Short mmCIF file of C-alpha atoms (C1' of nucleotides) in Angstrom, two decimals:
data_model
loop_
_atom_site.label_atom_id
_atom_site.label_comp_id
_atom_site.label_asym_id
_atom_site.label_seq_id
_atom_site.Cartn_x
_atom_site.Cartn_y
_atom_site.Cartn_z
CA UNK A 1 15.56 -71.65 17.43
CA UNK A 2 14.96 -71.56 13.74
CA UNK A 3 16.47 -73.92 11.33
CA UNK A 4 16.92 -72.61 7.85
CA UNK A 5 18.72 -74.45 4.45
CA UNK A 6 22.17 -73.63 5.67
CA UNK A 7 21.64 -74.89 8.83
CA UNK A 8 20.46 -78.12 6.55
CA UNK A 9 23.79 -78.10 4.31
CA UNK A 10 25.66 -78.20 8.04
CA UNK A 11 23.66 -80.74 9.60
CA UNK A 12 23.66 -83.06 6.34
CA UNK A 13 27.53 -82.29 6.68
CA UNK A 14 28.62 -82.62 9.98
CA UNK A 15 26.38 -85.68 10.90
CA UNK A 16 28.25 -87.22 7.90
CA UNK A 17 30.78 -87.04 10.14
CA UNK A 18 29.54 -88.02 12.90
CA UNK A 19 29.77 -84.37 14.41
CA UNK A 20 26.79 -83.15 16.43
CA UNK A 21 24.97 -80.21 15.53
CA UNK A 22 24.89 -78.33 19.03
CA UNK A 23 22.94 -75.61 19.80
CA UNK A 24 26.35 -72.89 20.35
CA UNK A 25 28.09 -74.29 16.97
CA UNK A 26 24.49 -73.30 15.33
CA UNK A 27 24.87 -69.99 17.77
CA UNK A 28 28.28 -69.24 15.78
CA UNK A 29 27.45 -70.26 12.80
CA UNK A 30 24.43 -68.31 13.20
CA UNK A 31 26.68 -65.31 13.38
CA UNK A 32 29.13 -66.01 10.69
CA UNK A 33 26.24 -66.31 8.45
CA UNK A 34 24.44 -62.57 8.80
CA UNK A 35 28.55 -61.40 9.21
CA UNK A 36 29.95 -59.28 5.68
CA UNK A 37 33.23 -60.92 6.06
CA UNK A 38 35.37 -62.99 8.69
CA UNK A 39 35.01 -62.21 11.98
CA UNK A 40 37.87 -62.83 14.94
CA UNK A 41 35.69 -64.65 18.42
CA UNK A 42 35.98 -61.40 20.05
CA UNK A 43 33.84 -60.28 17.43
CA UNK A 44 31.69 -63.23 17.67
CA UNK A 45 31.69 -63.48 21.47
CA UNK A 46 30.03 -59.87 21.04
CA UNK A 47 27.35 -60.42 19.00
CA UNK A 48 27.03 -63.97 21.00
CA UNK A 49 26.08 -62.21 23.98
CA UNK A 50 27.74 -62.90 26.96
CA UNK A 51 25.90 -66.20 28.11
CA UNK A 52 29.47 -67.76 25.84
CA UNK A 53 32.31 -68.77 27.15
CA UNK A 54 35.02 -67.44 24.75
CA UNK A 55 36.55 -71.40 25.33
CA UNK A 56 32.98 -72.91 24.66
CA UNK A 57 33.58 -70.53 21.35
CA UNK A 58 36.65 -71.15 19.91
CA UNK A 59 36.30 -75.13 20.44
CA UNK A 60 33.35 -74.91 18.09
CA UNK A 61 35.47 -72.85 15.17
CA UNK A 62 37.47 -75.79 15.97
CA UNK A 63 35.12 -78.21 15.18
CA UNK A 64 33.61 -76.00 12.80
CA UNK A 65 36.47 -75.61 11.16
CA UNK A 66 38.05 -78.94 11.02
CA UNK A 67 34.28 -80.24 9.45
CA UNK A 68 35.06 -77.87 6.45
CA UNK A 69 31.95 -75.73 8.06
CA UNK A 70 34.08 -73.02 8.56
CA UNK A 71 37.45 -71.29 7.22
CA UNK A 72 39.77 -68.61 8.03
CA UNK A 73 41.73 -66.39 7.73
CA UNK A 74 44.37 -64.28 9.00
CA UNK A 75 44.34 -61.03 8.95
CA UNK A 76 44.92 -57.16 10.42
CA UNK A 77 46.90 -57.52 14.14
CA UNK A 78 47.88 -61.55 13.49
CA UNK A 79 44.41 -62.29 14.71
CA UNK A 80 42.14 -65.04 12.74
CA UNK A 81 38.68 -64.74 11.70
CA UNK A 82 36.56 -66.55 11.15
CA UNK A 83 34.44 -66.69 7.58
CA UNK A 84 31.41 -70.00 6.21
CA UNK A 85 33.36 -72.29 4.16
CA UNK A 86 33.25 -70.99 0.07
CA UNK A 87 31.17 -74.03 -0.71
CA UNK A 88 29.00 -72.67 1.39
CA UNK A 89 28.95 -68.77 1.16
CA UNK A 90 29.89 -68.47 -2.14
CA UNK A 91 33.50 -67.92 -3.51
CA UNK A 92 35.08 -64.21 -3.24
CA UNK A 93 37.99 -62.25 -2.01
CA UNK A 94 38.96 -59.04 0.76
CA UNK A 95 38.82 -55.99 1.20
CA UNK A 96 40.53 -55.81 4.01
CA UNK A 97 41.00 -51.32 5.66
CA UNK A 98 44.58 -51.09 7.18
CA UNK A 99 43.48 -48.48 8.83
CA UNK A 100 40.70 -50.61 11.55
CA UNK A 101 41.01 -53.88 10.57
CA UNK A 102 37.76 -54.52 8.94
CA UNK A 103 37.36 -57.45 6.55
CA UNK A 104 34.56 -57.09 3.75
CA UNK A 105 33.41 -60.24 1.35
CA UNK A 106 33.19 -59.13 -2.46
CA UNK A 107 32.78 -61.54 -5.51
CA UNK A 108 34.28 -60.09 -8.66
CA UNK A 109 32.30 -60.81 -12.42
CA UNK A 110 32.39 -65.08 -14.03
CA UNK A 111 35.16 -63.59 -16.62
CA UNK A 112 37.34 -61.67 -13.78
CA UNK A 113 37.03 -65.04 -12.50
CA UNK A 114 38.40 -66.96 -14.65
CA UNK A 115 41.49 -65.49 -15.85
CA UNK A 116 42.32 -64.69 -12.29
CA UNK A 117 42.95 -69.10 -12.27
CA UNK A 118 44.20 -68.90 -15.77
CA UNK A 119 46.99 -67.06 -14.30
CA UNK A 120 47.19 -68.46 -11.18
CA UNK A 121 47.43 -72.02 -13.10
CA UNK A 122 50.40 -70.51 -14.73
CA UNK A 123 52.06 -69.44 -11.91
CA UNK A 124 52.11 -71.94 -9.97
CA UNK A 125 52.77 -74.55 -12.63
CA UNK A 126 55.57 -72.58 -12.99
CA UNK A 127 56.40 -72.81 -9.21
CA UNK A 128 55.59 -76.57 -9.52
CA UNK A 129 52.66 -76.21 -6.67
CA UNK A 130 49.62 -77.58 -6.78
CA UNK A 131 47.04 -74.78 -6.17
CA UNK A 132 44.06 -75.16 -3.65
CA UNK A 133 42.39 -72.18 -2.98
CA UNK A 134 42.73 -68.34 -3.99
CA UNK A 135 41.91 -64.67 -2.62
CA UNK A 136 42.32 -61.75 -3.89
CA UNK A 137 43.06 -59.69 -0.89
CA UNK A 138 42.70 -55.74 -1.87
CA UNK A 139 44.25 -53.82 1.05
CA UNK A 140 42.92 -49.26 1.26
CA UNK A 141 40.65 -47.58 3.41
CA UNK A 142 37.24 -48.68 3.85
CA UNK A 143 34.52 -46.60 3.29
CA UNK A 144 33.74 -45.00 6.97
CA UNK A 145 38.42 -44.62 7.94
CA UNK A 146 38.51 -43.14 4.59
CA UNK B 1 79.78 -54.84 7.48
CA UNK B 2 79.20 -54.33 3.36
CA UNK B 3 77.41 -51.88 2.47
CA UNK B 4 75.37 -52.23 -0.55
CA UNK B 5 72.62 -50.96 -2.69
CA UNK B 6 70.36 -52.25 -0.40
CA UNK B 7 71.36 -50.84 2.54
CA UNK B 8 72.07 -47.32 0.76
CA UNK B 9 68.52 -47.20 -0.18
CA UNK B 10 67.14 -47.76 3.55
CA UNK B 11 69.08 -45.55 4.83
CA UNK B 12 68.50 -43.50 2.53
CA UNK B 13 64.43 -43.51 3.80
CA UNK B 14 65.63 -44.35 7.33
CA UNK B 15 68.16 -40.92 7.91
CA UNK B 16 64.89 -39.09 6.21
CA UNK B 17 62.72 -40.04 9.15
CA UNK B 18 65.03 -38.89 12.04
CA UNK B 19 66.14 -43.22 12.08
CA UNK B 20 69.28 -44.71 12.71
CA UNK B 21 70.27 -47.54 10.32
CA UNK B 22 71.87 -49.27 13.43
CA UNK B 23 73.81 -52.96 13.49
CA UNK B 24 70.81 -55.12 14.63
CA UNK B 25 68.73 -52.57 11.52
CA UNK B 26 70.34 -54.09 9.43
CA UNK B 27 70.63 -57.23 10.15
CA UNK B 28 67.61 -57.40 9.92
CA UNK B 29 67.32 -55.69 6.74
CA UNK B 30 70.03 -58.85 4.78
CA UNK B 31 68.50 -61.62 6.70
CA UNK B 32 64.76 -60.72 5.19
CA UNK B 33 66.25 -59.55 1.46
CA UNK B 34 68.00 -63.43 1.22
CA UNK B 35 64.63 -64.70 2.23
CA UNK B 36 62.48 -65.92 -0.86
CA UNK B 37 59.48 -65.61 0.94
CA UNK B 38 58.04 -63.23 4.40
CA UNK B 39 59.91 -64.79 7.05
CA UNK B 40 58.63 -65.01 10.61
CA UNK B 41 60.61 -63.54 14.34
CA UNK B 42 61.44 -66.63 14.74
CA UNK B 43 62.42 -67.78 11.46
CA UNK B 44 64.45 -64.87 11.58
CA UNK B 45 65.70 -65.16 15.08
CA UNK B 46 67.72 -68.75 13.86
CA UNK B 47 68.44 -66.72 10.94
CA UNK B 48 70.36 -64.23 12.67
CA UNK B 49 71.92 -66.35 15.06
CA UNK B 50 71.45 -65.97 19.12
CA UNK B 51 73.09 -63.04 19.48
CA UNK B 52 70.05 -60.80 18.40
CA UNK B 53 67.69 -61.74 21.89
CA UNK B 54 63.10 -61.95 19.99
CA UNK B 55 62.46 -58.70 22.07
CA UNK B 56 65.46 -56.22 20.43
CA UNK B 57 64.27 -58.32 16.82
CA UNK B 58 60.29 -57.24 17.37
CA UNK B 59 62.02 -53.93 17.90
CA UNK B 60 64.38 -54.03 14.57
CA UNK B 61 60.85 -55.41 13.04
CA UNK B 62 58.59 -53.06 14.01
CA UNK B 63 60.72 -49.33 14.20
CA UNK B 64 61.67 -51.22 10.31
CA UNK B 65 57.80 -51.28 9.64
CA UNK B 66 56.64 -47.81 11.03
CA UNK B 67 59.80 -46.67 8.65
CA UNK B 68 58.04 -48.29 5.44
CA UNK B 69 61.27 -50.36 4.57
CA UNK B 70 60.06 -53.97 5.94
CA UNK B 71 56.45 -55.25 5.20
CA UNK B 72 53.35 -57.48 7.27
CA UNK B 73 52.37 -60.85 6.03
CA UNK B 74 49.95 -62.48 8.11
CA UNK B 75 49.73 -66.21 6.85
CA UNK B 76 49.43 -69.49 8.58
CA UNK B 77 49.06 -70.52 12.05
CA UNK B 78 48.21 -66.69 12.81
CA UNK B 79 51.84 -66.01 12.34
CA UNK B 80 52.68 -62.83 11.39
CA UNK B 81 55.47 -62.75 8.45
CA UNK B 82 57.56 -59.52 7.80
CA UNK B 83 59.28 -59.04 4.26
CA UNK B 84 61.43 -56.24 2.20
CA UNK B 85 58.85 -53.33 1.09
CA UNK B 86 57.94 -53.59 -2.40
CA UNK B 87 58.76 -50.34 -3.17
CA UNK B 88 62.28 -52.41 -2.96
CA UNK B 89 61.90 -55.56 -3.53
CA UNK B 90 59.29 -55.16 -5.87
CA UNK B 91 55.65 -56.29 -6.48
CA UNK B 92 54.47 -59.30 -5.85
CA UNK B 93 51.92 -62.31 -5.04
CA UNK B 94 52.49 -65.31 -2.40
CA UNK B 95 52.34 -69.35 -2.75
CA UNK B 96 51.34 -70.38 0.32
CA UNK B 97 51.62 -73.96 1.33
CA UNK B 98 48.85 -75.39 3.59
CA UNK B 99 50.88 -78.50 5.09
CA UNK B 100 53.88 -76.15 6.32
CA UNK B 101 53.00 -72.47 6.08
CA UNK B 102 55.51 -71.69 3.95
CA UNK B 103 55.66 -68.76 1.80
CA UNK B 104 56.58 -68.25 -1.72
CA UNK B 105 57.56 -64.76 -3.57
CA UNK B 106 55.75 -65.06 -6.90
CA UNK B 107 55.12 -62.77 -9.38
CA UNK B 108 52.68 -62.23 -11.91
CA UNK B 109 52.70 -60.82 -16.10
CA UNK B 110 53.00 -57.38 -16.78
CA UNK B 111 49.81 -57.90 -19.00
CA UNK B 112 48.59 -59.52 -15.89
CA UNK B 113 49.02 -57.39 -13.18
CA UNK B 114 47.71 -55.01 -15.42
CA UNK B 115 44.50 -56.90 -15.97
CA UNK B 116 44.17 -57.25 -11.95
CA UNK B 117 44.18 -53.52 -11.54
CA UNK B 118 41.22 -53.13 -13.33
CA UNK B 119 39.53 -55.51 -11.60
CA UNK B 120 40.25 -54.49 -7.51
CA UNK B 121 40.13 -50.84 -8.96
CA UNK B 122 35.64 -51.80 -10.44
CA UNK B 123 35.00 -54.55 -7.47
CA UNK B 124 36.70 -51.29 -5.01
CA UNK B 125 34.61 -48.11 -6.50
CA UNK B 126 31.30 -50.33 -5.87
CA UNK B 127 32.23 -50.90 -2.58
CA UNK B 128 33.28 -46.99 -2.09
CA UNK B 129 36.65 -48.84 -1.41
CA UNK B 130 40.23 -46.71 -1.56
CA UNK B 131 42.48 -49.16 -2.16
CA UNK B 132 45.99 -48.72 -1.34
CA UNK B 133 47.63 -52.21 -2.19
CA UNK B 134 47.01 -55.88 -2.88
CA UNK B 135 48.23 -59.72 -2.98
CA UNK B 136 47.02 -62.57 -4.69
CA UNK B 137 46.93 -65.50 -2.20
CA UNK B 138 47.30 -68.97 -3.26
CA UNK B 139 46.98 -71.43 -1.48
CA UNK B 140 47.41 -75.38 -2.05
CA UNK B 141 50.26 -77.61 -1.12
CA UNK B 142 53.91 -76.70 -1.94
CA UNK B 143 56.83 -78.20 -4.63
CA UNK B 144 58.33 -80.18 -0.97
CA UNK B 145 54.50 -81.26 0.63
CA UNK B 146 52.82 -82.16 -2.16
"C1'" DT C 1 25.53 -95.92 30.71
"C1'" DT C 2 29.23 -94.24 27.57
"C1'" DC C 3 30.92 -90.50 25.31
"C1'" DC C 4 30.60 -86.05 22.98
"C1'" DT C 5 30.11 -81.41 25.01
"C1'" DT C 6 30.59 -77.48 28.38
"C1'" DG C 7 32.43 -73.64 31.75
"C1'" DC C 8 36.50 -72.42 34.21
"C1'" DA C 9 40.24 -71.72 35.47
"C1'" DA C 10 44.89 -72.77 33.92
"C1'" DA C 11 48.37 -72.97 30.97
"C1'" DC C 12 51.09 -71.15 26.52
"C1'" DG C 13 53.48 -69.15 22.57
"C1'" DA C 14 53.70 -64.73 20.09
"C1'" DT C 15 54.60 -59.95 21.41
"C1'" DT C 16 55.13 -56.09 24.27
"C1'" DT C 17 56.49 -53.07 27.75
"C1'" DG C 18 59.37 -51.72 31.75
"C1'" DC C 19 64.03 -50.83 33.66
"C1'" DA C 20 68.26 -49.87 33.81
"C1'" DT C 21 72.42 -50.32 30.76
"C1'" DT C 22 75.10 -49.37 26.47
"C1'" DG C 23 76.17 -46.76 22.70
"C1'" DG C 24 76.54 -42.97 18.57
"C1'" DA C 25 76.00 -38.22 17.01
"C1'" DT D 1 76.24 -34.76 27.32
"C1'" DC D 2 72.24 -35.91 25.86
"C1'" DC D 3 68.67 -39.68 23.67
"C1'" DA D 4 67.97 -43.80 21.04
"C1'" DA D 5 69.05 -48.48 20.95
"C1'" DT D 6 69.32 -52.74 23.34
"C1'" DG D 7 69.38 -56.66 25.78
"C1'" DC D 8 66.85 -58.72 29.99
"C1'" DA D 9 62.67 -60.66 32.03
"C1'" DA D 10 58.13 -59.59 33.36
"C1'" DA D 11 53.34 -58.92 31.85
"C1'" DT D 12 49.74 -58.75 27.46
"C1'" DC D 13 47.47 -60.51 24.79
"C1'" DG D 14 45.17 -64.93 21.80
"C1'" DT D 15 44.15 -68.78 21.69
"C1'" DT D 16 44.80 -74.02 23.75
"C1'" DT D 17 43.73 -77.40 27.08
"C1'" DG D 18 43.81 -80.55 31.22
"C1'" DC D 19 39.75 -81.17 34.49
"C1'" DA D 20 35.14 -82.22 36.74
"C1'" DA D 21 29.98 -81.54 35.13
"C1'" DG D 22 25.83 -81.46 31.48
"C1'" DG D 23 23.34 -84.35 28.17
"C1'" DA D 24 22.44 -86.71 24.06
"C1'" DA D 25 21.78 -91.23 22.33
#
DNA sequence: TTCCTTGCAAACGATTTGCATTGGA
DNA sequence: TCCAATGCAAATCGTTTGCAAGGAA
């Protein structure tokens, strides 16, 4: 099992919270880090091979989410998808295919991001809402389904 | 049962597809039209009183969604929430409370909307994605939970 | 040893479906 | 009459949990 710089970041975060970075959790983080968008538990289960039972997978995901290493995304068909948290993977937005359910990460320019933030701040102030995060969800058809 | 202009729009749309606008479906549309954001089946079930069984409610929602009268929103805790489609209710975005799960509709200015679209077009072109809809999902704490 | 993690199976909660009944055109 | 809509109960599906076994500190 190779230790990447990602592993080191995660390890540090987890140990700071007294949480172990076990083999199963490493496998989940590795699988997510290779993905080009958030993945469902079922997709991860496939990726990881049949050795990892779904219940353990869900438990790993729960721990990683509570530790802030993994973030949740709720999408097509009510499925929960999981991705590496933005403080590690970087801030991004989502392209969601309404046909096949694929969710792909995309980044927008720093300028556009700044403009987006000002829109968010304005709208939030008006609504007495305290924003902590945001995501532009763009629905449509992906390359394969178009 | 009063017939509103909303009812007329829905009626026209449904009959154009050979779909009946029944009492149950009217009730669902009415309940959604009074909401300030997307509502889950359970919330609608409460709103509608105990007379409407959940299975019928889900069936109404399915029909209305397939007819394009109602749109789906996937949010907190993997719950599916339902709202009046944008061609009727108008284009808007969402404030999502990470604490209590409340989802509130918000609009942004026409100028900001135009800027948003140009960002979306640019990102979509780069990714060979055909955008059909978008929503800015702003997460944070609502007025009550802050 | 002691506590955390894992596996398996059973339990859950949201949503869907089969089937018999009701209702509208 | 005839097909669509409804109600109820049972089935599904994603996800969670109880409990006993395995592993690390």
